[in-house]
Amino acid sequence: MPSFLQASLTGGELSPSLHGRIDLARYQSSLALCRNFVVQPYGGLKNRAGTKFEVKDSTKRVRLIPFQFSTEQTYVLEFGHEYIRVFKDGGQVVYSSGPSAGDPVEVATPYQEDDLAGLKFTQSADVLTIVHPDHAPRQLSRTAHDAWTLTLFNYLNGPFQAVNSDRSIGVSVDGVVGEVKITATSAIFTADKVGQLFYIEQRDFGMPWEVNKTISIGDVRRSDGKYYEAVSAGTTGTLRPVHSSDVWNDGGVGWRYIHSGWGIAEITAVAVNGLSCTATVKSRLPDTTTITAPAVSLVVTDVTPSSLGTVIEITGHGLTIPGYAACTLSHEGLEIFSGLVYFRVQDVNNLWIDLSILGTYSGVWSGTFEAEASLVAAATHKWAFGAWGGDQGWPSVVAYHQQRQVFGATPEAPQTIWMSRTGSYTDFGISTPIQDDDAVDATLASSQVNDIRGLVSLSNRLIVTTGGGIWAIGQGDQAAVSPLNLGADQQSYLGASAVAPVGVGNSALFVQDKGQVVRDLGYDFA
């Protein structure tokens, strides 16, 4: 084959569909195949830079992730199968002291080889936030060149799914701090809820704080959406309590802050009948949803249900609950589990109690009924499950925007984003009434449900790439995002791939869906 001179290679590699287009001017400066070379703008090629160091295990895939604290302090992180290793200044970082001195710095992770492609990142100073739809968000922190720590992202006060609107489904608790039991009037707790947050709101607004009112120690009053307990008796003054901690005096009475009308717990286990769960309180629960379980017991013999799910009549039991009307034990057997049968009992005042027979079954039940949960007379229908974890999965994209940390796209909410409070990257709480710096959540209102694949902050707008188009979150260059000022405008119907978008100059670069084209998106005043 004869050789010929090709003075310029700036056309790069041509698609095979253009190999016969000798009529195109660009054909004369292009290549059929260009591998391991970088095309230079002035015509020539240079070798693609190679990698110097071997990975920990060459039989498994790895990802190299940049970590840049400043222009002087930059690192390359090797993410592999259940580990992270660190490289800096042309070499691998090793421990400088201690029992591991001289050994490579390595951080254990939960990420398997198959998880690596789905990892997304964002960085703030010395903290790298890592997300994956199958794993809780984590933060990789650097305190020295050889001191790296991976911890769970400690998110606070949410986020949550929509608050329940069905007034027939209420919940109550048997405490306000520590380990508590949450009881519901319907079977809302399933095994896949373990690990989720649970939001409980005050059942009613309670007594408002007022000027010049006589107060006794222990009285509870509401002011500025918060609840306070009197620690001294007297007459209220003229200074309305608005504090969120400790004790403050209104000019006549001392008020101790209790809660803000809601509380949060993390579900740790659920009952087999789905009617209750145990949970660890993260933020003190409201008092009006809490009552004490009565001390009741009842001996029952020869109770023979014809089948599970049928009504079982028990008469002559003499069961009473202190302070309430006598109960009629006419109820439905809900479930048999490990030798126990679970029941719900309702009295004439429609108050509920959970009971279980503690005994054995051999043709008939024989055992002792004991109270198993609180009465739910104080049940509130204002509750919500967490938006992350459990059956919802975890966010798959993350970024920073206008002093907020932004997460998006769980498996169950692929078009939703959640923004933290302004200046508080781990706090997803809201106020009553809503404030401008409260956390924000938004779901894209599109004709198709295409998952969010990337987030990038650009020109005071949050650019959201999805599989079916590009969106901009915000209200123009002059407006900050807030719960009261939130807009989502579709900018393009060209979908994006899972490759994270990047900001370059005044534009955002993204790879179009299917991975064949790189496109840019920028603001045009016209």
PDB file of C-alpha atoms in Angstrom, residues 4-11 14 21-31:
ATOM      1  CA  PHE A   4       1.271   9.483   1.516  1.00  0.00           C
ATOM      2  CA  LEU A   5       1.819  12.631   3.543  1.00  0.00           C
ATOM      3  CA  GLN A   6      -0.982  13.730   5.914  1.00  0.00           C
ATOM      4  CA  ALA A   7       0.015  17.101   7.355  1.00  0.00           C
ATOM      5  CA  SER A   8      -2.810  17.433   9.900  1.00  0.00           C
ATOM      6  CA  LEU A   9      -4.658  14.950  12.119  1.00  0.00           C
ATOM      7  CA  THR A  10      -6.999  17.429  13.826  1.00  0.00           C
ATOM      8  CA  GLY A  11     -10.083  15.621  12.509  1.00  0.00           C
ATOM      9  CA  LEU A  14     -13.890   9.171  11.982  1.00  0.00           C
ATOM     10  CA  ARG A  21     -16.655  10.078   2.236  1.00  0.00           C
ATOM     11  CA  ILE A  22     -13.514  11.210   0.443  1.00  0.00           C
ATOM     12  CA  ASP A  23     -15.458  14.273  -0.708  1.00  0.00           C
ATOM     13  CA  LEU A  24     -15.447  15.775   2.780  1.00  0.00           C
ATOM     14  CA  ALA A  25     -12.715  18.279   3.583  1.00  0.00           C
ATOM     15  CA  ARG A  26     -12.386  16.846   7.069  1.00  0.00           C
ATOM     16  CA  TYR A  27     -11.681  13.415   5.609  1.00  0.00           C
ATOM     17  CA  GLN A  28      -8.239  14.631   4.612  1.00  0.00           C
ATOM     18  CA  SER A  29      -7.283  15.425   8.254  1.00  0.00           C
ATOM     19  CA  SER A  30      -8.868  12.428  10.018  1.00  0.00           C
ATOM     20  CA  LEU A  31      -7.976   8.875  11.004  1.00  0.00           C
TER      21      LEU A  31
END
